[in-house]
Short mmCIF file of C-alpha atoms in Angstrom, two decimals:
data_model
loop_
_atom_site.label_atom_id
_atom_site.label_comp_id
_atom_site.label_asym_id
_atom_site.label_seq_id
_atom_site.Cartn_x
_atom_site.Cartn_y
_atom_site.Cartn_z
CA MET A 1 9.61 -16.81 7.10
CA ALA A 2 12.08 -15.40 4.85
CA ASP A 3 15.87 -15.17 5.74
CA SER A 4 17.11 -11.97 7.43
CA ILE A 5 18.53 -10.43 4.14
CA GLU A 6 15.62 -11.17 1.94
CA LEU A 7 13.13 -9.78 4.67
CA ASP A 8 15.34 -6.64 4.75
CA ALA A 9 15.18 -6.24 1.09
CA LEU A 10 11.46 -6.94 1.37
CA TRP A 11 10.75 -4.44 4.17
CA GLU A 12 12.85 -1.55 2.14
CA ASP A 13 10.98 -2.33 -1.19
CA PHE A 14 7.65 -2.28 0.57
CA HIS A 15 8.13 0.86 2.27
CA ARG A 16 9.65 2.17 -1.08
CA VAL A 17 6.37 1.43 -2.96
CA VAL A 18 4.01 2.31 -0.02
CA ASN A 19 4.33 6.07 -0.03
CA MET A 20 1.45 6.82 2.14
CA THR A 21 1.81 7.17 5.66
CA SER A 22 -0.54 4.83 7.89
CA ALA A 23 -2.97 7.90 8.74
CA GLU A 24 -3.24 8.77 5.14
CA LEU A 25 -3.94 5.24 4.13
CA ALA A 26 -6.50 5.01 6.75
CA ALA A 27 -8.18 8.16 5.87
CA TRP A 28 -8.20 7.18 2.19
CA LEU A 29 -9.76 3.71 2.84
CA ARG A 30 -12.47 5.28 4.90
CA VAL A 31 -13.38 7.78 2.39
CA ARG A 32 -13.09 4.92 -0.63
CA ASP A 33 -15.78 3.06 1.16
CA ALA A 34 -18.11 6.12 2.50
CA GLY A 35 -21.49 5.80 0.90
CA GLU A 36 -24.73 7.55 0.94
CA ALA A 37 -26.63 5.44 3.14
CA ALA A 38 -23.96 4.21 5.47
CA GLU A 39 -19.98 3.93 6.33
CA PRO A 40 -18.23 0.92 7.61
CA LEU A 41 -16.65 1.13 10.99
CA PRO A 42 -12.96 2.67 10.48
CA GLU A 43 -11.18 -0.50 11.35
CA GLU A 44 -13.09 -2.44 8.70
CA ALA A 45 -13.02 0.41 5.84
CA GLY A 46 -11.33 -0.86 2.64
CA THR A 47 -10.30 -4.02 0.94
CA PRO A 48 -8.84 -6.79 3.18
CA THR A 49 -5.51 -6.11 1.14
CA GLY A 50 -5.57 -2.46 2.18
CA GLN A 51 -6.23 -3.17 5.82
CA HIS A 52 -3.33 -5.65 5.84
CA VAL A 53 -1.23 -2.93 4.44
CA LEU A 54 -2.22 -0.66 7.03
CA ALA A 55 -1.77 -3.27 9.91
CA ILE A 56 1.78 -3.72 8.48
CA LEU A 57 2.66 -0.15 8.48
CA GLN A 58 2.06 -0.15 12.14
CA LYS A 59 4.27 -2.84 12.98
CA ARG A 60 7.96 -3.24 13.62
CA ARG A 61 9.85 -5.45 11.08
CA THR A 62 10.42 -7.99 13.99
CA ASP A 63 6.77 -8.39 14.30
CA LEU A 64 6.07 -9.50 11.02
CA THR A 65 4.20 -12.84 10.20
CA ASP A 66 4.39 -15.15 7.23
CA ASP A 67 1.16 -13.76 5.89
CA ASP A 68 2.42 -10.05 6.31
CA VAL A 69 5.46 -11.07 4.25
CA ARG A 70 3.08 -12.74 1.32
CA VAL A 71 1.34 -9.42 1.31
CA MET A 72 4.05 -7.42 1.53
CA HIS A 73 5.45 -9.36 -1.87
CA ARG A 74 1.94 -9.03 -3.52
CA VAL A 75 1.84 -5.50 -2.96
CA VAL A 76 5.40 -4.74 -4.07
CA ASP A 77 4.76 -6.77 -7.22
CA THR A 78 1.38 -5.30 -7.99
CA VAL A 79 2.57 -1.78 -7.36
CA GLY A 80 5.64 -2.57 -9.59
CA ASP A 81 3.67 -3.95 -12.30
CA LEU A 82 1.24 -0.99 -12.13
CA VAL A 83 4.08 1.68 -11.91
CA ASP A 84 7.27 2.33 -13.41
CA MET A 85 9.03 3.51 -10.04
CA GLU A 86 11.99 5.01 -11.88
CA ASP A 87 10.12 6.92 -14.32
CA GLU A 88 6.85 7.63 -12.74
CA PRO A 89 4.52 9.70 -14.87
CA GLU A 90 4.22 13.42 -14.13
CA PRO A 91 1.40 14.56 -11.95
CA GLU A 92 -0.73 15.80 -14.96
CA THR A 93 -0.30 12.65 -16.79
CA ALA A 94 -1.27 10.36 -13.93
CA ALA A 95 -4.04 12.47 -12.50
CA GLY A 96 -6.30 11.60 -15.41
CA ASP A 97 -5.88 8.03 -14.60
CA THR A 98 -8.09 7.81 -11.63
CA ARG A 99 -9.01 4.39 -11.45
CA ARG A 100 -5.31 3.35 -11.60
CA ARG A 101 -4.58 5.89 -8.90
CA HIS A 102 -7.51 4.87 -6.66
CA ARG A 103 -6.21 1.16 -7.06
CA LEU A 104 -2.89 1.93 -6.21
CA MET A 105 -3.91 4.17 -3.15
CA THR A 106 -5.85 1.15 -1.79
CA LEU A 107 -2.33 -0.58 -1.76
CA GLY A 108 -0.76 2.39 0.04
CA HIS A 109 0.96 4.14 -3.17
CA ASP A 110 -0.20 7.52 -4.17
CA PRO A 111 1.36 8.23 -7.72
CA LEU A 112 0.91 11.84 -7.29
CA LYS A 113 2.84 12.07 -4.05
CA PRO A 114 6.37 13.05 -4.48
#
């Protein structure tokens, strides 16, 4: 596991890029997977990474596993690659890119959220 200073920085970065609450993310994952014929169980909705992000949001920093740390790094890197966090596009611009927004929301980042 990463040392304490690195873990503190990762924890802050993760919670900076994951701007959805656990309730918002859980609801999004359920909506995303809802289909005409069937809907998965709530704890099985969404991608494995989305479910892992949700689980991390419900943990304390001291309870993180090595796998949690790997997922947190991946989420921070992916959101960082897809979004310029310092110069986030205006909501009108971002709203047109629905696929990008939905991909980010699956990771817990809603680009339209202030």
